[in-house]
Coordinates of C-alpha atoms and ligand atoms in Angstrom, one line a residue:
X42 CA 4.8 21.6 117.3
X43 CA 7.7 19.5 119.5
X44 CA 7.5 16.3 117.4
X45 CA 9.1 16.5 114.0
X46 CA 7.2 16.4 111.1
X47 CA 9.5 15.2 108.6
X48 CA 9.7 11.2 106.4
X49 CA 11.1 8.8 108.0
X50 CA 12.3 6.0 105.7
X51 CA 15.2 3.7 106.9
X52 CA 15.2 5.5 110.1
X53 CA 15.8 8.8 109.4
X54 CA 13.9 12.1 109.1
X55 CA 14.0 13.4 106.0
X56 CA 12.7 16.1 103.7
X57 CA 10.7 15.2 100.9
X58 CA 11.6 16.7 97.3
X59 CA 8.9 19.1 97.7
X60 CA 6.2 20.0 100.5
X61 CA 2.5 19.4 101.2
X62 CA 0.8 22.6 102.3
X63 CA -2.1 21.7 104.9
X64 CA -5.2 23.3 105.4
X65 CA -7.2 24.2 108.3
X66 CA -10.3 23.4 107.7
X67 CA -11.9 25.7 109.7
X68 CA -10.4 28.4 108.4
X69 CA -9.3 26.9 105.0
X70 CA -6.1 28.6 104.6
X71 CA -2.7 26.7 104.8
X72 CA -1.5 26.6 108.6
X73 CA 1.9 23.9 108.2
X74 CA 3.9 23.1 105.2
X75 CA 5.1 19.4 105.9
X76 CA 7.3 17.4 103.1
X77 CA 6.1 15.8 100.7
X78 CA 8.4 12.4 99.0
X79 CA 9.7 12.1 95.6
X80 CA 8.7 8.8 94.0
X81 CA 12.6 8.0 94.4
X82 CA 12.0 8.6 98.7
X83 CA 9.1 6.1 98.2
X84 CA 11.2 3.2 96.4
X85 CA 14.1 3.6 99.3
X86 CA 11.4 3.2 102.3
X87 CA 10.0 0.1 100.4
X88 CA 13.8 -0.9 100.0
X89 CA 14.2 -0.7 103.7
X90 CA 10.7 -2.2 104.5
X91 CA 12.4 -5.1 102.6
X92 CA 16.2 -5.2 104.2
X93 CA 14.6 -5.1 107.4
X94 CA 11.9 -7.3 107.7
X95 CA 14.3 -11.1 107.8
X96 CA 15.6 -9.3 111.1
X97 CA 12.2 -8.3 112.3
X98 CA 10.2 -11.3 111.3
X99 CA 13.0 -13.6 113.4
X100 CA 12.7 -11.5 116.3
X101 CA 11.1 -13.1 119.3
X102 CA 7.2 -12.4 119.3
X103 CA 8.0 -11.0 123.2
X104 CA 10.5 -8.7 121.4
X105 CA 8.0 -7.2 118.8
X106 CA 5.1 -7.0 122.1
X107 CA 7.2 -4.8 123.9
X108 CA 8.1 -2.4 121.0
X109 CA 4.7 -2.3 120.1
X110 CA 3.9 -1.3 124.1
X111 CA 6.3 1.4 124.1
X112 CA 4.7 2.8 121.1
X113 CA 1.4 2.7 122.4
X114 CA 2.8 4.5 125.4
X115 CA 4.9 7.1 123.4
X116 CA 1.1 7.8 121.7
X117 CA -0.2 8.3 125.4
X118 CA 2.8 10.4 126.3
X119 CA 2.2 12.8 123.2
X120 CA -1.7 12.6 123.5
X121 CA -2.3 16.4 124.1
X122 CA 0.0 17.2 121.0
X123 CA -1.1 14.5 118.7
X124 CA -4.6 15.4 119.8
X125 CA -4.4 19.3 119.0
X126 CA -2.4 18.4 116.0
X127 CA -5.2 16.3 114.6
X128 CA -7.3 19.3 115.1
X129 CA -5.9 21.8 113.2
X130 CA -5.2 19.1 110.3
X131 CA -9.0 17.2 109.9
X132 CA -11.0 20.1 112.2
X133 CA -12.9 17.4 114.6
X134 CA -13.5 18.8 118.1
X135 CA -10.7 18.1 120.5
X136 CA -12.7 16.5 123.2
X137 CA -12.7 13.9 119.4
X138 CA -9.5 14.5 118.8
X139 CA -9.0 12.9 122.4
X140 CA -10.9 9.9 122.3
X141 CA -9.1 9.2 118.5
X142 CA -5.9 9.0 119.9
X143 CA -6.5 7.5 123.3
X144 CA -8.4 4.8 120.9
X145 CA -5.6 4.3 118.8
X146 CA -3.8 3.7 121.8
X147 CA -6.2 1.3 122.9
X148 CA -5.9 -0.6 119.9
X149 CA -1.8 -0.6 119.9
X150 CA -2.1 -1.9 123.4
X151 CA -4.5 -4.8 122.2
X152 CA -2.2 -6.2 119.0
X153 CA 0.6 -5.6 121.8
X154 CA -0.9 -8.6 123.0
X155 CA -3.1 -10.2 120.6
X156 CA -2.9 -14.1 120.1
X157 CA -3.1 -16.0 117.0
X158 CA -2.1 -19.5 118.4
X159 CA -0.7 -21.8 116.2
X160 CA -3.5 -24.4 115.2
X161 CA -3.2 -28.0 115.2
X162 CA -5.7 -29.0 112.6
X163 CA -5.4 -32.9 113.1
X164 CA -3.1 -35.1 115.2
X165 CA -3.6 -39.0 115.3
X166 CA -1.7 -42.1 114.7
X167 CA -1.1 -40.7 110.7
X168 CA -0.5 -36.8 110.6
X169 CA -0.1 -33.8 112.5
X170 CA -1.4 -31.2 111.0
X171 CA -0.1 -27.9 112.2
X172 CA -1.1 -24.3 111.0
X173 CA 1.4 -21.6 111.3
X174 CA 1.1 -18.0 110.8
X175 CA 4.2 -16.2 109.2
X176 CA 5.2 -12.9 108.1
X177 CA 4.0 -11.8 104.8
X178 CA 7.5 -9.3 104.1
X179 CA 6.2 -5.3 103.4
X180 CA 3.2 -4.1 104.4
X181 CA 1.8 -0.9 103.3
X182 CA -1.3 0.8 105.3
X183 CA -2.6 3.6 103.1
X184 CA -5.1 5.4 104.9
X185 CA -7.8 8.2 104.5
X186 CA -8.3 11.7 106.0
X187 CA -11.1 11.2 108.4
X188 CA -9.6 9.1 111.1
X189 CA -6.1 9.8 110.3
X190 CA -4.2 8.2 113.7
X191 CA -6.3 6.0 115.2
X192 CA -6.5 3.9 111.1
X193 CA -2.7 4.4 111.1
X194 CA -2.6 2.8 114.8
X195 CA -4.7 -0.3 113.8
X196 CA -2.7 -1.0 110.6
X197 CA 0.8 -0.8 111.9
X198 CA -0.1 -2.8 115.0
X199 CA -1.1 -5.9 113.1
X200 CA 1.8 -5.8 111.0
X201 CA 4.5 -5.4 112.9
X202 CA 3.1 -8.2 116.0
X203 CA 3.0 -10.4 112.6
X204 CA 6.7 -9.7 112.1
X205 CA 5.6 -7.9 109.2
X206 CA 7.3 -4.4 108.4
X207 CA 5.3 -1.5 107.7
X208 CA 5.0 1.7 105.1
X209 CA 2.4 4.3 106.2
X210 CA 1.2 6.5 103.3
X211 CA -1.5 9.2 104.6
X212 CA -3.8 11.1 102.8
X213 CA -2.3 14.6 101.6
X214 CA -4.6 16.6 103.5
X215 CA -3.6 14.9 107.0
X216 CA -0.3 13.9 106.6
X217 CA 0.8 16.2 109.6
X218 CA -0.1 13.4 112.8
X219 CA 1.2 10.7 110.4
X220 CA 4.5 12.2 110.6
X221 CA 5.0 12.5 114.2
X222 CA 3.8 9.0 114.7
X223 CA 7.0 8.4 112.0
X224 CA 9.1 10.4 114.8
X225 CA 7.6 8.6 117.4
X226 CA 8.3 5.5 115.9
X227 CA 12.0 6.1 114.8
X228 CA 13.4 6.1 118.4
X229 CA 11.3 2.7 118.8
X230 CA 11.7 0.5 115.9
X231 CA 14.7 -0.6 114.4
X232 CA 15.7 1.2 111.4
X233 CA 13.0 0.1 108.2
X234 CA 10.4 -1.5 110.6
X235 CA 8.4 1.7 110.6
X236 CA 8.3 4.2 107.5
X237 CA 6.2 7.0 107.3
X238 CA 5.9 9.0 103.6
X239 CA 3.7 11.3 102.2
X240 CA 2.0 12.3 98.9
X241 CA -0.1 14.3 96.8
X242 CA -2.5 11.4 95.7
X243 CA 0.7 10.3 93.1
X244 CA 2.7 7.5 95.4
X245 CA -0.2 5.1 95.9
X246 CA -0.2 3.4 92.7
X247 CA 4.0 2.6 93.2
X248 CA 2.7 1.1 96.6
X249 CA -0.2 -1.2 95.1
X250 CA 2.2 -2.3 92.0
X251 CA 5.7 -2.5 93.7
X252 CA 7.0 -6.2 93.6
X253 CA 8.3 -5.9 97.2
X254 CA 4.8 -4.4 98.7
X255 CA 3.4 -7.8 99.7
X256 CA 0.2 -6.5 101.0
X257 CA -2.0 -3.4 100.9
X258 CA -4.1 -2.3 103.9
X259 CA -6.6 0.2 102.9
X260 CA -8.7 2.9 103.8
X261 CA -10.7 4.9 102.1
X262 CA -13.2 5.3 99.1
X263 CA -14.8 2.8 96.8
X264 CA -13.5 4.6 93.8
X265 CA -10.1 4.0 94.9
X266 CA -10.4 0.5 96.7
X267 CA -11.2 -0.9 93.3
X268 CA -8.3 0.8 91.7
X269 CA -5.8 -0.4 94.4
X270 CA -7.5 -4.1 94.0
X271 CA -7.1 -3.4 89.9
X272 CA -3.4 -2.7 90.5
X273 CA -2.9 -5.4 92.8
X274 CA -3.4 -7.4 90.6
X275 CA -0.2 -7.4 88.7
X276 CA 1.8 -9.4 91.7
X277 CA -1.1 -10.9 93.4
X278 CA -1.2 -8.8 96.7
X279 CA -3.0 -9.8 99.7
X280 CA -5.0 -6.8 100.0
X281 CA -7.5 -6.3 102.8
X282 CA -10.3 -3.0 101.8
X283 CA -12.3 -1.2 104.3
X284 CA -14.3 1.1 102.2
X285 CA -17.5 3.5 101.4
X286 CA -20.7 2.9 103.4
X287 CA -24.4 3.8 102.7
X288 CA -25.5 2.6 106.1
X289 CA -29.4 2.8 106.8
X290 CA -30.5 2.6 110.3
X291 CA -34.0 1.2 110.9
X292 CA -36.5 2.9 113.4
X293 CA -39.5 0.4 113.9
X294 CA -42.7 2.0 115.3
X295 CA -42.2 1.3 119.0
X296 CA -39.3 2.8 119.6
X297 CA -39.2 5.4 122.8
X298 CA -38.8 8.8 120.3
X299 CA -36.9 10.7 123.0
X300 CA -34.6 8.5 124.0
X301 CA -33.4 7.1 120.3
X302 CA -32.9 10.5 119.4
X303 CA -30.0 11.3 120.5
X304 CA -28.4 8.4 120.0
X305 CA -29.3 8.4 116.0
X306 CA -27.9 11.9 115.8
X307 CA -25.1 10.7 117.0
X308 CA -24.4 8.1 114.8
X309 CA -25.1 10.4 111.6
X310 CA -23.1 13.4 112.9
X311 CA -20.1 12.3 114.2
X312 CA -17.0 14.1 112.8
X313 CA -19.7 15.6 110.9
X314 CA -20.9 12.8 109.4
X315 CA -17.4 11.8 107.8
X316 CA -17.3 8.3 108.6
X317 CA -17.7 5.4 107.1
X318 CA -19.8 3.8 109.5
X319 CA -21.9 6.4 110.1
X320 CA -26.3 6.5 109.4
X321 CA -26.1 7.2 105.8
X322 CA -29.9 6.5 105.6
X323 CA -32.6 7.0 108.0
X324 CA -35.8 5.0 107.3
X325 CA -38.6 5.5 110.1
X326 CA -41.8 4.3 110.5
X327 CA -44.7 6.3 109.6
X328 CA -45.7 6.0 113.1
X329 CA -42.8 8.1 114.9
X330 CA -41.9 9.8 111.5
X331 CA -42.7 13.1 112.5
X332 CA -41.7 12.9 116.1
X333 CA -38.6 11.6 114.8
X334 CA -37.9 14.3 112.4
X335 CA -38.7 16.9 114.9
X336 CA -36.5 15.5 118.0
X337 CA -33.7 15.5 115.7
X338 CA -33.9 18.6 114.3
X339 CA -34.5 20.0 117.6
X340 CA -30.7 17.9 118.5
X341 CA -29.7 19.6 115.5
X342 CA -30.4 23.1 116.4
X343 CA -28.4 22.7 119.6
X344 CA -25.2 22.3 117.6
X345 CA -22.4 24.7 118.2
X346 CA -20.0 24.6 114.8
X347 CA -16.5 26.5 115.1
X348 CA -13.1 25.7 115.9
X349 CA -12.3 22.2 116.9
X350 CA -9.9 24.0 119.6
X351 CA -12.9 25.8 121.1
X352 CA -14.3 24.4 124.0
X353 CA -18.1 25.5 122.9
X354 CA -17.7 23.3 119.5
X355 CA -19.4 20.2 119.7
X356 CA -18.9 20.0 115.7
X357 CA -16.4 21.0 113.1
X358 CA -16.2 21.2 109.5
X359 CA -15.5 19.4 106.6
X360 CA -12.2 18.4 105.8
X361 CA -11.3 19.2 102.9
X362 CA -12.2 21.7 100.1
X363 CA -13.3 18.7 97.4
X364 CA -16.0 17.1 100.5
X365 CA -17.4 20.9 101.6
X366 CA -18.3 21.5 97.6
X367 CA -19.9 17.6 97.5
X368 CA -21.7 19.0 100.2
X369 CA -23.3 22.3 99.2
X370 CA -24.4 20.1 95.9
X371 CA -26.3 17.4 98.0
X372 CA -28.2 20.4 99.6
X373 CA -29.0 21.4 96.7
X374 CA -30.3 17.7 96.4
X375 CA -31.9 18.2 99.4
X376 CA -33.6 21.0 98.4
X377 CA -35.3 19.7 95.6
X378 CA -36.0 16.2 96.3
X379 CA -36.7 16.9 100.3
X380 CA -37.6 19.2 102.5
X381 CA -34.7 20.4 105.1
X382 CA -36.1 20.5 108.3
X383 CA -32.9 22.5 109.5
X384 CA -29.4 22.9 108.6
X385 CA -27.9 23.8 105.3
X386 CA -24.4 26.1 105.2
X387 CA -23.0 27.9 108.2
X388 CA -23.0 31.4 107.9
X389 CA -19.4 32.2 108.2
X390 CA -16.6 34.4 106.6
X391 CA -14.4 30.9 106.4
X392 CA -13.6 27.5 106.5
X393 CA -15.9 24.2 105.6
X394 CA -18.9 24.4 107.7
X395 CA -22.0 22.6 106.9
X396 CA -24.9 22.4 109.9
X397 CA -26.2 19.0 110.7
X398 CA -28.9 18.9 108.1
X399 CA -32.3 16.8 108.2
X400 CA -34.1 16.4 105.2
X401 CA -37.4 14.7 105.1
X402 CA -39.9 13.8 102.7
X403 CA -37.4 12.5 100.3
X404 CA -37.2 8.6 99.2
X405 CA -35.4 6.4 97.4
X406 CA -33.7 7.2 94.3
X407 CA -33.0 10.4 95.4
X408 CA -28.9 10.8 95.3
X409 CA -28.9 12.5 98.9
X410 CA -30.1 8.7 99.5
X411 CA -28.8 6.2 97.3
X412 CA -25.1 7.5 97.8
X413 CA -23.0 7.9 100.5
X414 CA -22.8 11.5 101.4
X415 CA -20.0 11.5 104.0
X416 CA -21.4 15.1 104.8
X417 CA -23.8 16.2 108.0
X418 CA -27.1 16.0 105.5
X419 CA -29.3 13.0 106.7
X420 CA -32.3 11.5 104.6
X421 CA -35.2 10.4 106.7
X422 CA -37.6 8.4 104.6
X423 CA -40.7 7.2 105.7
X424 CA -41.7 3.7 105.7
X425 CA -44.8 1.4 106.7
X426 CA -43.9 -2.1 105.4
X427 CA -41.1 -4.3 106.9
X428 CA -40.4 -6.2 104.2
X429 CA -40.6 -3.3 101.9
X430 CA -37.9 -1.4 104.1
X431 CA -35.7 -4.4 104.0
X432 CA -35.5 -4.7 100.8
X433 CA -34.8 -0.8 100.2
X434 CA -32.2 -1.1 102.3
X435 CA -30.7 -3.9 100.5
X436 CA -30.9 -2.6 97.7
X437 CA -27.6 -0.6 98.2
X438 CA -24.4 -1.7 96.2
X439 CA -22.9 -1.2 99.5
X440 CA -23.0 -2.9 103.1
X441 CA -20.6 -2.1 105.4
X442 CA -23.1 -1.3 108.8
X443 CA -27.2 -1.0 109.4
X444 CA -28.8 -0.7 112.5
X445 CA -32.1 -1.8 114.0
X446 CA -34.1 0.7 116.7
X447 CA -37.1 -0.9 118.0
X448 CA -38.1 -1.5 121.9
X449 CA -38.6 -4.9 121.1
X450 CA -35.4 -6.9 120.8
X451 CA -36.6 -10.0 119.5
X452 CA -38.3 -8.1 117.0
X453 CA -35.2 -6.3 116.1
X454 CA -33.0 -9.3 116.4
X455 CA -35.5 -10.9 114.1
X456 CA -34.7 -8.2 110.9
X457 CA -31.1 -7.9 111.6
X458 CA -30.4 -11.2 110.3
X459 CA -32.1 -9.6 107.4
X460 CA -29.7 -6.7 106.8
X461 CA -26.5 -7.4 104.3
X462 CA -23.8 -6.1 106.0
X463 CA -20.4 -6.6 107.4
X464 CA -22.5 -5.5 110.9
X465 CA -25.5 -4.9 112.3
X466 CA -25.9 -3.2 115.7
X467 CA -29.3 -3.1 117.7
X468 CA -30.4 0.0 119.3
X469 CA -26.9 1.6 118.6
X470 CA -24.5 2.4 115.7
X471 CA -20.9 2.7 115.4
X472 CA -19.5 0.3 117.9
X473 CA -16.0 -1.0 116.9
X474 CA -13.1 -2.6 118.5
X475 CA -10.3 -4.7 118.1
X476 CA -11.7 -8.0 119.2
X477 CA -14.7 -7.8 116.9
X478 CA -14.3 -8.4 113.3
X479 CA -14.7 -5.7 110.9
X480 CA -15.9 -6.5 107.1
X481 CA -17.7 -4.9 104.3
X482 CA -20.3 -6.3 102.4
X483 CA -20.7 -6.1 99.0
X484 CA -19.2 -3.2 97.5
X485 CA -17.7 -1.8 101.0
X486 CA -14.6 -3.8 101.1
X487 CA -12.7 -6.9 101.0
X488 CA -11.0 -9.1 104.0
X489 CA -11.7 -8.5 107.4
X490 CA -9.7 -6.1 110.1
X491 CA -9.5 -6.5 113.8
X492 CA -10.1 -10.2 115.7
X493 CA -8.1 -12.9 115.3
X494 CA -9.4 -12.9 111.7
X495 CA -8.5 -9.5 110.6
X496 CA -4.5 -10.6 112.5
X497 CA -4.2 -13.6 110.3
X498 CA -4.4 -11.9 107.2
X499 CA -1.1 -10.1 108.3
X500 CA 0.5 -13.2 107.9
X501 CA 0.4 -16.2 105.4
X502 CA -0.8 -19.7 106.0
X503 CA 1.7 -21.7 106.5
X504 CA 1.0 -25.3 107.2
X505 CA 3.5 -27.8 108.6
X506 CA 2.4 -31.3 108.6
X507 CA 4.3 -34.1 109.7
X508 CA 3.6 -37.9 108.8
X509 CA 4.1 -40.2 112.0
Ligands
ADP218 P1 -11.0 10.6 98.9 O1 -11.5 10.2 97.5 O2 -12.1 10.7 99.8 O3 -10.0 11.7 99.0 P2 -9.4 8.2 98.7 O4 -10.1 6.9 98.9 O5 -9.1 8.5 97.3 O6 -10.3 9.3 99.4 O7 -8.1 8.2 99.5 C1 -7.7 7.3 100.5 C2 -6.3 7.1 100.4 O8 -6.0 6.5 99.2 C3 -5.4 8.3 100.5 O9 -4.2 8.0 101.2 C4 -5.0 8.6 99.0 O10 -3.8 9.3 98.8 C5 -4.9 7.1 98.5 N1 -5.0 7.0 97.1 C6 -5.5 7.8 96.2 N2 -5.4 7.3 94.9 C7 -4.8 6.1 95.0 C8 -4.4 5.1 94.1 N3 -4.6 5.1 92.8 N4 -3.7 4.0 94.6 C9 -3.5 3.9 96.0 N5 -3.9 4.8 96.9 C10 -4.5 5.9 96.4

């Protein structure tokens, strides 16, 4: 590896008071040790978070645009590196690995030039009424293992066009592309802007309760969203969530079998099926149940697991030890209150491999359905009543995506306004970007990331009205 992977805090790379040994998931043994910060590392970067920001937050917005477009094109220049890197540290396929970072790119290039105007609320013979946007001091982005760069890229982005400056705290099993964004970033940003430290799972809590945090930007499960809100709590953070999913997609009965098939698979198995917007739940109509089941097993079968670095591998395994165990328990789920169609455990010598795995004839109630998984297992669970459906899929504590398949749009359209969740897509699951805002119903998160909504709440409110 070229880039360093050491902490940065106050513009320097430093050791940490111990190191992080990373896995491989494909082979699960250790192939990088990387360092890992001392509590004491993590009060210093928050200390120069805070001496830095004044001189950050003044500079002109044109100043902070550029240094944000020569990060985005440091990313670019480093894509191959960053990409391989990613890897060997989550196990994703490179052509993935690829289309992470050139996304994360993407989005630094977009809050390079994001607007959020200032807004003039009333102005007439009494008042003007203007609304301003400034910087809220330290940010801290803690993010999860599954989409380790391109969450990084769409935190940092927001916070530092905001005048905002920024502590990035991976997760301990992909700290590695973190860190060379950190190096990336030092020759960039003045000194404090950009801070980059790493843990075992025993940092975050000093992040969520620190005085001089003044906002938390997180990733990851619900578990822990409600902790970091909990903890929040003592200093009134802004905090925004973006958290679990139990996403059901809806197949209605005239849907073209063969050419949703893929498409569905698709949306359950990507990065094996370790993202929070992927089909959780599949509920199809009695109709096309079986043709359904079949096309996607047949999709399944096709799969080629190994080695993200191998060309053949169009899937790779589980990230982490604690996820592969979850795993082999929901098959055994599976098992019992199913019937897997295909899939199950890869028959290898090492690493976390689990094959795309559809179960059918299993409903409601079942824990392979009710929870998220965040595993390549899919539910498919018959249906014959819309209204019945809808409210089964409802019925979730969660609601961060759903998805509609039918031939009929207007049909579709019609029982998307049905579903409660942050989104809804039609005849295709998974789309994201920065212009289009991001929430979580319900139990999958708090606030809203990416569009001009997701930017303000970088910054606070800050209204200047003047009496005439
Ligand atoms: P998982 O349970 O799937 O490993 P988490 O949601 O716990 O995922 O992890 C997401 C991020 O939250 C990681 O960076 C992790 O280190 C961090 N984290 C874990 N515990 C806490 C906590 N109590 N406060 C803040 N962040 C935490």
């Amino acid at each position: 590896m070229a880039l360093p992977t050491k902490l940065l805090i106050d513009g320097q790379l430093l050791d940490g008071s111990g190191l992080l040994s990373v896995v491989d998931p494909s082979t699960g043994e250790p192939f990088v040790e990387v360092p890992r910060a001392s509590q004491a590392q993590m009060e210093a970067a928050i200390a120069a978070a805070k001496a830095a920001q004044p001189a950050w937050g003044a500079a002109p917005l044109s100043t902070r645009r550029e240094r944000l477009a020569r990060f985005a094109d440091a990313v670019a220049q480093h894509t191959d590196e960053l990409a391989r890197t990613l890897v060997m540290e989550q196990g994703k396929p490179l052509e993935q690995a690829h289309a992470e970072i050139s996304y994360a790119e993407f989005f630094l290039r977009h809050f390079a030039t994001a607007e959020l105007p200032v807004e003039i609320v009333q102005d007439d013979e009494v008042l003007r009424v203007e609304v301003h946007h400034r910087p809220l001091g330290v940010v801290a982005g803690i993010t999860p293992w599954n989409f380790p760069v391109l969450i990084a890229a769409y935190k940092l982005g927001p916070s530092l066009l905001l005048g905002n400056t920024f502590i990035l705290k991976p997760a301990p099993t992909t700290p590695v592309t973190s860190l060379m964004l950190g190096a990336l970033a030092r020759d960039i940003f003045p000194p404090g802007v950009v801070n980059v430290v790493t843990d075992a799972n025993d940092l975050g809590a000093l992040l969520t309760t620190h005085p001089d945090v003044a906002k938390i930007s997180f990733t990851g499960s619900t578990p822990t969203g409600r902790k970091v809100m909990a903890s929040a709590a003592s200093t009134l953070k802004r905090i925004t969530l973006e958290l679990g999913g139990n996403d059901a997609a809806i197949v209605l009965d005239d849907v073209d079998v063969a050419a949703v098939a893929p498409k569905i698979f698709a949306g359950a198995f990507l990065n094996a099926g370790q993202v929070c917007i992927a089909i959780k739940r599949l509920y199809v109509h009695d109709r096309v149940y079986d043709a359904l089941c079949g096309a996607l097993a047949a999709q399944a079968d096709t799969s080629v697991l190994g080695n993200g670095l191998d060309a053949s591998t169009s899937m790779g395994p589980l990230q982490n030890a604690a996820q592969y165990a979850k795993a082999q328990c929901l098959l055994d789920v599976a098992a019992s209150d199913g019937t897997i169609v295909t899939g199950g455990i890869e028959a290898r010598n090492s690493g976390y491999f689990v094959r795309p795995t559809i179960v059918r004839d299993i409903t409601d109630g079942s824990e392979l359905v009710d929870e998220e998984q965040f595993a390549p297992i899919l539910p498919v669970v018959r249906f014959n009543d819309i209204d019945d459906v809808v409210s089964r899929a409802n019925a979730s504590p969660y609601g961060l995506g759903g998805s509609v398949w039918s031939g009929d749009i207007d049909r579709a359209y019609e029982l998307a306004q049905r579903i409660d969740s942050g989104t809804v897509w039609i005849n295709h699951h998974l789309h994201f970007g920065p212009h289009i805002p991001f929430a979580g119903a319900k139990q999958s998160g708090y606030g809203v990331e990416f569009s001009e909504a997701g930017l303000s709440e970088f910054g606070q409110t800050h209204v200047i009205s003047i009496a005439k």
